[in-house]
CSV table of N, CA and C and ligand atoms in Angstrom, one decimal:
chain,number,residue,atom,x,y,z
A,1,MET,N,1.2,24.0,-52.4
A,1,MET,CA,1.4,25.4,-52.2
A,1,MET,C,2.5,25.9,-53.1
A,2,ASP,N,2.2,26.9,-54.0
A,2,ASP,CA,3.2,27.4,-54.9
A,2,ASP,C,3.9,28.6,-54.3
A,3,TRP,N,4.9,28.3,-53.4
A,3,TRP,CA,5.6,29.3,-52.7
A,3,TRP,C,6.3,30.2,-53.7
A,4,GLU,N,6.9,29.6,-54.8
A,4,GLU,CA,7.6,30.5,-55.7
A,4,GLU,C,6.8,31.5,-56.4
A,5,ALA,N,5.5,31.2,-56.7
A,5,ALA,CA,4.6,32.2,-57.3
A,5,ALA,C,4.3,33.3,-56.3
A,6,LEU,N,4.2,32.9,-55.0
A,6,LEU,CA,3.9,34.0,-54.0
A,6,LEU,C,5.2,34.9,-53.8
A,7,ARG,N,6.4,34.2,-53.9
A,7,ARG,CA,7.6,35.0,-53.7
A,7,ARG,C,7.7,36.0,-54.9
A,8,LEU,N,7.4,35.5,-56.1
A,8,LEU,CA,7.6,36.4,-57.3
A,8,LEU,C,6.6,37.6,-57.2
A,9,ARG,N,5.4,37.3,-56.7
A,9,ARG,CA,4.5,38.4,-56.5
A,9,ARG,C,5.0,39.4,-55.4
A,10,ALA,N,5.6,38.9,-54.4
A,10,ALA,CA,6.1,39.7,-53.3
A,10,ALA,C,7.3,40.6,-53.9
A,11,VAL,N,8.1,40.0,-54.7
A,11,VAL,CA,9.2,40.7,-55.3
A,11,VAL,C,8.7,41.9,-56.2
A,12,GLU,N,7.6,41.6,-57.0
A,12,GLU,CA,7.0,42.6,-57.8
A,12,GLU,C,6.6,43.8,-57.0
A,13,LEU,N,6.0,43.5,-55.8
A,13,LEU,CA,5.5,44.6,-55.0
A,13,LEU,C,6.7,45.3,-54.3
A,14,MET,N,7.7,44.5,-53.9
A,14,MET,CA,8.9,45.1,-53.3
A,14,MET,C,9.4,46.2,-54.2
A,15,GLU,N,9.4,45.9,-55.5
A,15,GLU,CA,10.0,46.9,-56.5
A,15,GLU,C,9.1,48.1,-56.6
A,16,ARG,N,7.9,48.1,-56.0
A,16,ARG,CA,7.1,49.3,-56.1
A,16,ARG,C,7.0,50.0,-54.7
A,17,ALA,N,7.8,49.5,-53.8
A,17,ALA,CA,7.8,50.1,-52.4
A,17,ALA,C,8.2,51.6,-52.5
A,18,TYR,N,7.6,52.4,-51.6
A,18,TYR,CA,8.0,53.8,-51.4
A,18,TYR,C,8.8,53.9,-50.1
A,19,ALA,N,10.1,53.8,-50.2
A,19,ALA,CA,10.9,53.7,-49.0
A,19,ALA,C,12.1,54.7,-49.1
A,20,PRO,N,11.8,56.0,-49.3
A,20,PRO,CA,12.9,57.0,-49.5
A,20,PRO,C,13.6,57.3,-48.2
A,21,TYR,N,13.1,56.9,-47.1
A,21,TYR,CA,13.8,57.2,-45.8
A,21,TYR,C,14.6,56.1,-45.3
A,22,SER,N,14.1,54.9,-45.3
A,22,SER,CA,14.8,53.7,-44.8
A,22,SER,C,15.7,53.1,-45.9
A,23,HIS,N,15.3,53.3,-47.2
A,23,HIS,CA,15.9,52.6,-48.3
A,23,HIS,C,15.8,51.1,-48.1
A,24,PHE,N,14.7,50.7,-47.5
A,24,PHE,CA,14.6,49.3,-47.2
A,24,PHE,C,13.2,48.8,-47.8
A,25,PRO,N,13.2,48.5,-49.1
A,25,PRO,CA,11.9,48.1,-49.7
A,25,PRO,C,11.5,46.8,-49.2
A,26,VAL,N,10.2,46.6,-49.0
A,26,VAL,CA,9.6,45.4,-48.6
A,26,VAL,C,8.4,45.1,-49.5
A,27,GLY,N,8.2,43.8,-49.9
A,27,GLY,CA,7.0,43.4,-50.6
A,27,GLY,C,6.5,42.1,-49.9
A,28,VAL,N,5.2,41.9,-50.0
A,28,VAL,CA,4.6,40.8,-49.4
A,28,VAL,C,3.4,40.3,-50.2
A,29,ALA,N,3.2,39.0,-50.3
A,29,ALA,CA,2.1,38.5,-51.0
A,29,ALA,C,1.4,37.4,-50.1
A,30,GLY,N,0.1,37.3,-50.2
A,30,GLY,CA,-0.6,36.3,-49.4
A,30,GLY,C,-1.6,35.6,-50.2
A,31,LEU,N,-1.7,34.3,-50.0
A,31,LEU,CA,-2.8,33.5,-50.6
A,31,LEU,C,-4.0,33.5,-49.7
A,32,VAL,N,-5.2,33.8,-50.3
A,32,VAL,CA,-6.4,33.8,-49.5
A,32,VAL,C,-7.2,32.5,-49.7
A,33,ASP,N,-8.0,32.2,-48.8
A,33,ASP,CA,-8.6,30.8,-48.8
A,33,ASP,C,-9.6,30.6,-50.0
A,34,ASP,N,-9.9,31.6,-50.7
A,34,ASP,CA,-10.7,31.4,-51.9
A,34,ASP,C,-9.8,31.4,-53.2
A,35,GLY,N,-8.5,31.4,-53.0
A,35,GLY,CA,-7.6,31.3,-54.2
A,35,GLY,C,-7.0,32.7,-54.6
A,36,ARG,N,-7.6,33.8,-54.1
A,36,ARG,CA,-7.0,35.1,-54.5
A,36,ARG,C,-5.6,35.2,-53.9
A,37,VAL,N,-4.8,36.1,-54.6
A,37,VAL,CA,-3.6,36.5,-54.0
A,37,VAL,C,-3.6,38.0,-53.8
A,38,VAL,N,-3.3,38.4,-52.6
A,38,VAL,CA,-3.3,39.8,-52.2
A,38,VAL,C,-1.9,40.2,-51.9
A,39,ALA,N,-1.5,41.5,-52.0
A,39,ALA,CA,-0.1,41.9,-51.9
A,39,ALA,C,0.0,43.3,-51.4
A,40,GLY,N,1.2,43.7,-51.0
A,40,GLY,CA,1.4,45.0,-50.6
A,40,GLY,C,2.9,45.4,-50.5
A,41,CYS,N,3.2,46.7,-50.4
A,41,CYS,CA,4.6,47.1,-50.3
A,41,CYS,C,4.6,48.2,-49.2
A,42,ASN,N,5.7,48.4,-48.6
A,42,ASN,CA,5.8,49.5,-47.6
A,42,ASN,C,5.7,50.9,-48.2
A,43,VAL,N,5.1,51.8,-47.5
A,43,VAL,CA,4.9,53.1,-48.0
A,43,VAL,C,5.3,54.1,-46.8
A,44,GLU,N,6.4,54.7,-46.9
A,44,GLU,CA,6.9,55.5,-45.9
A,44,GLU,C,6.4,57.0,-46.0
A,45,ASN,N,6.8,57.8,-45.0
A,45,ASN,CA,6.2,59.1,-44.9
A,45,ASN,C,7.3,60.0,-44.2
A,46,ALA,N,7.3,61.3,-44.6
A,46,ALA,CA,8.2,62.3,-44.0
A,46,ALA,C,8.1,62.3,-42.5
A,47,ALA,N,6.8,62.1,-42.1
A,47,ALA,CA,6.6,61.9,-40.6
A,47,ALA,C,6.8,60.4,-40.4
A,48,TYR,N,8.0,60.1,-40.0
A,48,TYR,CA,8.4,58.7,-40.0
A,48,TYR,C,7.4,57.7,-39.4
A,49,GLY,N,6.9,58.0,-38.3
A,49,GLY,CA,6.0,57.1,-37.6
A,49,GLY,C,4.7,56.8,-38.4
A,50,VAL,N,4.4,57.5,-39.4
A,50,VAL,CA,3.2,57.3,-40.2
A,50,VAL,C,3.4,56.2,-41.2
A,51,GLY,N,4.6,55.8,-41.5
A,51,GLY,CA,4.9,54.9,-42.5
A,51,GLY,C,4.1,53.6,-42.3
A,52,LEU,N,3.8,53.0,-43.5
A,52,LEU,CA,3.0,51.7,-43.5
A,52,LEU,C,3.9,50.6,-43.9
A,53,CYS,N,3.8,49.5,-43.1
A,53,CYS,CA,4.5,48.3,-43.5
A,53,CYS,C,3.8,47.6,-44.7
A,54,ALA,N,4.5,46.8,-45.4
A,54,ALA,CA,4.0,46.1,-46.6
A,54,ALA,C,2.7,45.3,-46.2
A,55,GLU,N,2.8,44.7,-45.0
A,55,GLU,CA,1.6,43.9,-44.6
A,55,GLU,C,0.4,44.7,-44.5
A,56,CYS,N,0.5,45.9,-44.1
A,56,CYS,CA,-0.7,46.8,-44.0
A,56,CYS,C,-1.4,46.9,-45.3
A,57,GLY,N,-0.7,47.1,-46.4
A,57,GLY,CA,-1.2,47.2,-47.7
A,57,GLY,C,-1.9,45.9,-48.1
A,58,MET,N,-1.2,44.8,-47.8
A,58,MET,CA,-1.8,43.5,-48.2
A,58,MET,C,-3.1,43.3,-47.4
A,59,VAL,N,-3.2,43.6,-46.2
A,59,VAL,CA,-4.4,43.3,-45.4
A,59,VAL,C,-5.5,44.2,-45.9
A,60,SER,N,-5.1,45.5,-46.3
A,60,SER,CA,-6.1,46.4,-46.8
A,60,SER,C,-6.7,45.8,-48.1
A,61,GLU,N,-5.8,45.3,-49.0
A,61,GLU,CA,-6.3,44.7,-50.2
A,61,GLU,C,-7.2,43.5,-49.9
A,62,LEU,N,-6.8,42.7,-48.9
A,62,LEU,CA,-7.6,41.5,-48.5
A,62,LEU,C,-9.1,41.9,-48.3
A,63,HIS,N,-9.3,43.0,-47.5
A,63,HIS,CA,-10.6,43.4,-47.1
A,63,HIS,C,-11.3,44.1,-48.2
A,64,ALA,N,-10.5,44.9,-49.0
A,64,ALA,CA,-11.1,45.7,-50.0
A,64,ALA,C,-11.6,44.9,-51.2
A,65,THR,N,-11.1,43.7,-51.3
A,65,THR,CA,-11.4,42.8,-52.4
A,65,THR,C,-12.3,41.6,-52.0
A,66,GLY,N,-12.9,41.7,-50.8
A,66,GLY,CA,-13.9,40.7,-50.5
A,66,GLY,C,-13.6,39.9,-49.2
A,67,GLY,N,-12.5,40.2,-48.5
A,67,GLY,CA,-12.3,39.6,-47.3
A,67,GLY,C,-11.7,38.2,-47.4
A,68,GLY,N,-12.0,37.3,-46.4
A,68,GLY,CA,-11.4,36.0,-46.5
A,68,GLY,C,-10.3,35.8,-45.5
A,69,ARG,N,-9.7,34.7,-45.5
A,69,ARG,CA,-8.6,34.3,-44.6
A,69,ARG,C,-7.3,34.1,-45.3
A,70,LEU,N,-6.2,34.6,-44.8
A,70,LEU,CA,-4.9,34.4,-45.3
A,70,LEU,C,-4.5,33.0,-45.0
A,71,THR,N,-4.0,32.2,-46.0
A,71,THR,CA,-3.6,30.8,-45.7
A,71,THR,C,-2.1,30.7,-45.8
A,72,ALA,N,-1.4,31.6,-46.6
A,72,ALA,CA,0.0,31.5,-46.7
A,72,ALA,C,0.5,32.9,-47.1
A,73,VAL,N,1.7,33.2,-46.5
A,73,VAL,CA,2.2,34.6,-46.6
A,73,VAL,C,3.7,34.5,-46.9
A,74,TYR,N,4.2,35.3,-47.9
A,74,TYR,CA,5.6,35.4,-48.2
A,74,TYR,C,6.0,36.9,-48.2
A,75,CYS,N,6.9,37.3,-47.4
A,75,CYS,CA,7.4,38.6,-47.3
A,75,CYS,C,8.9,38.7,-47.7
A,76,VAL,N,9.2,39.6,-48.5
A,76,VAL,CA,10.6,39.7,-48.9
A,76,VAL,C,11.2,41.1,-48.8
A,77,GLY,N,12.5,41.2,-48.7
A,77,GLY,CA,13.3,42.4,-48.7
A,77,GLY,C,13.9,42.6,-50.1
A,78,ARG,N,14.8,43.5,-50.2
A,78,ARG,CA,15.4,43.8,-51.5
A,78,ARG,C,16.1,42.6,-52.2
A,79,ASP,N,16.6,41.7,-51.4
A,79,ASP,CA,17.3,40.5,-52.0
A,79,ASP,C,16.3,39.4,-52.4
A,80,GLY,N,15.0,39.6,-52.2
A,80,GLY,CA,14.1,38.6,-52.6
A,80,GLY,C,14.0,37.4,-51.7
A,81,ALA,N,14.7,37.5,-50.6
A,81,ALA,CA,14.7,36.4,-49.6
A,81,ALA,C,13.7,36.6,-48.6
A,82,PRO,N,13.3,35.5,-47.9
A,82,PRO,CA,12.2,35.7,-46.9
A,82,PRO,C,12.6,36.7,-45.8
A,83,LEU,N,11.7,37.5,-45.4
A,83,LEU,CA,11.9,38.5,-44.4
A,83,LEU,C,10.8,38.3,-43.3
A,84,MET,N,11.3,38.3,-42.1
A,84,MET,CA,10.3,38.1,-41.0
A,84,MET,C,9.5,39.4,-40.8
A,85,ALA,N,8.2,39.2,-40.6
A,85,ALA,CA,7.3,40.3,-40.3
A,85,ALA,C,7.7,40.9,-39.0
A,86,CYS,N,7.6,42.2,-38.9
A,86,CYS,CA,7.8,42.9,-37.6
A,86,CYS,C,6.7,42.4,-36.6
A,87,GLY,N,6.8,42.8,-35.3
A,87,GLY,CA,5.9,42.4,-34.3
A,87,GLY,C,4.5,42.8,-34.6
A,88,ARG,N,4.3,44.1,-35.0
A,88,ARG,CA,3.0,44.6,-35.3
A,88,ARG,C,2.4,43.8,-36.4
A,89,CYS,N,3.2,43.5,-37.4
A,89,CYS,CA,2.6,42.8,-38.6
A,89,CYS,C,2.3,41.4,-38.3
A,90,ARG,N,3.0,40.8,-37.4
A,90,ARG,CA,2.6,39.4,-37.0
A,90,ARG,C,1.2,39.5,-36.4
A,91,GLN,N,0.9,40.5,-35.7
A,91,GLN,CA,-0.4,40.7,-35.1
A,91,GLN,C,-1.5,40.8,-36.2
A,92,LEU,N,-1.1,41.5,-37.3
A,92,LEU,CA,-2.0,41.7,-38.4
A,92,LEU,C,-2.3,40.3,-39.1
A,93,LEU,N,-1.2,39.5,-39.2
A,93,LEU,CA,-1.3,38.2,-39.8
A,93,LEU,C,-2.1,37.3,-39.0
A,94,TRP,N,-2.0,37.4,-37.6
A,94,TRP,CA,-2.7,36.6,-36.7
A,94,TRP,C,-4.2,36.9,-36.9
A,95,GLU,N,-4.6,38.1,-36.9
A,95,GLU,CA,-6.0,38.5,-37.0
A,95,GLU,C,-6.6,38.0,-38.3
A,96,ASN,N,-5.8,38.0,-39.4
A,96,ASN,CA,-6.4,37.7,-40.7
A,96,ASN,C,-6.1,36.3,-41.2
A,97,GLY,N,-5.3,35.6,-40.5
A,97,GLY,CA,-5.0,34.2,-40.9
A,97,GLY,C,-5.2,33.2,-39.8
A,98,GLY,N,-5.0,33.6,-38.6
A,98,GLY,CA,-5.1,32.7,-37.5
A,98,GLY,C,-3.9,31.8,-37.3
A,99,PRO,N,-4.0,30.9,-36.3
A,99,PRO,CA,-2.8,30.1,-36.0
A,99,PRO,C,-2.3,29.2,-37.1
A,100,GLY,N,-3.2,28.8,-38.0
A,100,GLY,CA,-2.8,27.8,-39.1
A,100,GLY,C,-2.2,28.5,-40.3
A,101,CYS,N,-2.3,29.8,-40.4
A,101,CYS,CA,-1.7,30.5,-41.6
A,101,CYS,C,-0.2,30.2,-41.7
A,102,LEU,N,0.2,29.8,-42.8
A,102,LEU,CA,1.6,29.4,-43.0
A,102,LEU,C,2.4,30.6,-43.4
A,103,VAL,N,3.6,30.8,-42.9
A,103,VAL,CA,4.5,31.9,-43.2
A,103,VAL,C,5.9,31.4,-43.6
A,104,MET,N,6.3,31.9,-44.8
A,104,MET,CA,7.7,31.6,-45.2
A,104,MET,C,8.6,32.5,-44.3
A,105,THR,N,9.6,31.8,-43.7
A,105,THR,CA,10.5,32.5,-42.8
A,105,THR,C,11.9,32.1,-43.2
A,106,PRO,N,12.9,32.9,-42.8
A,106,PRO,CA,14.3,32.5,-43.1
A,106,PRO,C,14.7,31.0,-42.6
A,107,GLU,N,13.8,30.5,-41.7
A,107,GLU,CA,14.0,29.1,-41.2
A,107,GLU,C,13.1,28.2,-41.8
A,108,GLY,N,12.4,28.6,-42.9
A,108,GLY,CA,11.5,27.7,-43.6
A,108,GLY,C,10.0,28.0,-43.2
A,109,VAL,N,9.1,27.2,-43.7
A,109,VAL,CA,7.7,27.5,-43.5
A,109,VAL,C,7.3,27.2,-42.1
A,110,LEU,N,6.6,28.2,-41.4
A,110,LEU,CA,6.2,28.0,-40.0
A,110,LEU,C,4.7,28.4,-40.0
A,111,PRO,N,3.9,27.8,-39.1
A,111,PRO,CA,2.5,28.3,-38.9
A,111,PRO,C,2.6,29.5,-38.0
A,112,MET,N,1.6,30.3,-38.1
A,112,MET,CA,1.5,31.5,-37.2
A,112,MET,C,1.5,31.2,-35.7
A,113,SER,N,1.1,30.0,-35.4
A,113,SER,CA,1.1,29.6,-34.0
A,113,SER,C,2.6,29.6,-33.4
A,114,GLU,N,3.5,29.4,-34.4
A,114,GLU,CA,4.9,29.4,-33.9
A,114,GLU,C,5.6,30.8,-34.2
A,115,VAL,N,5.0,31.5,-35.2
A,115,VAL,CA,5.6,32.9,-35.4
A,115,VAL,C,5.2,33.9,-34.4
A,116,LEU,N,4.0,33.7,-33.8
A,116,LEU,CA,3.5,34.6,-32.7
A,116,LEU,C,2.8,33.7,-31.6
A,117,PRO,N,3.7,33.1,-30.8
A,117,PRO,CA,3.2,32.2,-29.8
A,117,PRO,C,2.4,32.9,-28.7
A,118,GLN,N,1.4,32.3,-28.2
A,118,GLN,CA,0.6,32.8,-27.1
A,118,GLN,C,0.0,34.2,-27.6
A,119,ALA,N,-0.4,34.3,-28.8
A,119,ALA,CA,-0.9,35.5,-29.4
A,119,ALA,C,-2.1,36.1,-28.7
A,120,PHE,N,-2.2,37.4,-28.6
A,120,PHE,CA,-3.4,38.0,-28.2
A,120,PHE,C,-4.3,38.1,-29.5
A,121,GLY,N,-5.6,37.8,-29.3
A,121,GLY,CA,-6.4,37.8,-30.5
A,121,GLY,C,-7.9,37.9,-30.2
A,122,PRO,N,-8.7,37.7,-31.2
A,122,PRO,CA,-10.2,37.8,-31.0
A,122,PRO,C,-10.7,37.1,-29.8
A,123,ALA,N,-10.2,35.9,-29.5
A,123,ALA,CA,-10.7,35.1,-28.4
A,123,ALA,C,-10.5,35.8,-27.0
A,124,ASN,N,-9.5,36.6,-26.9
A,124,ASN,CA,-9.2,37.3,-25.7
A,124,ASN,C,-10.3,38.4,-25.4
A,125,LEU,N,-11.0,38.8,-26.4
A,125,LEU,CA,-12.1,39.8,-26.3
A,125,LEU,C,-13.4,39.1,-26.0
A,126,GLY,N,-13.4,37.8,-25.8
A,126,GLY,CA,-14.6,37.1,-25.4
A,126,GLY,C,-15.5,36.7,-26.5
A,127,GLY,N,-15.1,37.0,-27.7
A,127,GLY,CA,-15.9,36.6,-28.9
A,127,GLY,C,-15.4,35.2,-29.3
A,128,GLY,N,-15.6,35.0,-30.6
A,128,GLY,CA,-15.2,33.7,-31.1
A,128,GLY,C,-13.7,33.6,-31.1
A,129,ASP,N,-13.1,32.4,-31.2
A,129,ASP,CA,-11.7,32.3,-31.3
A,129,ASP,C,-11.2,32.8,-32.6
A,130,ALA,N,-9.9,32.9,-32.7
A,130,ALA,CA,-9.3,33.3,-34.0
A,130,ALA,C,-9.6,32.2,-35.0
A,131,ARG,N,-10.2,32.5,-36.1
A,131,ARG,CA,-10.6,31.5,-37.1
A,131,ARG,C,-9.3,30.8,-37.6
A,132,PRO,N,-9.5,29.5,-37.9
A,132,PRO,CA,-8.3,28.7,-38.3
A,132,PRO,C,-7.7,29.2,-39.6
B,1,THU,N1,8.8,46.9,-42.9
B,1,THU,C1,7.7,46.2,-43.5
B,1,THU,O1,7.2,46.7,-44.5
B,1,THU,N2,7.3,45.1,-43.0
B,1,THU,C2,7.9,44.4,-41.9
B,1,THU,O2,7.3,43.4,-41.5
B,1,THU,C3,9.1,44.9,-41.4
B,1,THU,C4,9.4,46.3,-41.7
B,1,THU,C5,9.2,48.1,-43.5
B,1,THU,C6,8.9,49.3,-42.6
B,1,THU,C7,9.9,50.3,-43.1
B,1,THU,O3,9.3,51.0,-44.2
B,1,THU,C8,11.1,49.5,-43.5
B,1,THU,O4,10.6,48.2,-43.6
B,1,THU,C9,12.3,49.6,-42.5
B,1,THU,O5,11.9,49.3,-41.2
């Protein structure tokens, strides 16, 4: 796993963030199970609650470019260091990567099963379980 390549892509995206209200730019990059790398940055709005986290953009690119499963994710703030996804975005990562998706955190690489324990997911809706 080339974590440094993912981090550099996340930093590139962080530099394109639109964060005039929080002044807290975020970038994220994710490796897809077919080898693609998808990425996103946060995009804020004058109506604060409408702002989009970086992970939202990344997941949109995932589906817009063919779908697949996230296998590894690296999110950074302005300092280029690992940034934990907010609660809502952990849910996005769970849906699109499942329990085995690896996430770079300030405490090292962790699987989503530890980043979002006892997650609510597709299995709770009676369908298939969250894909690995
Ligand atoms: N933010 C993200 O983009 N992802 C996260 O996981 C945490 C928070 C953004 C949202 C907002 O634009 C800024 O960081 C400050 O909260």
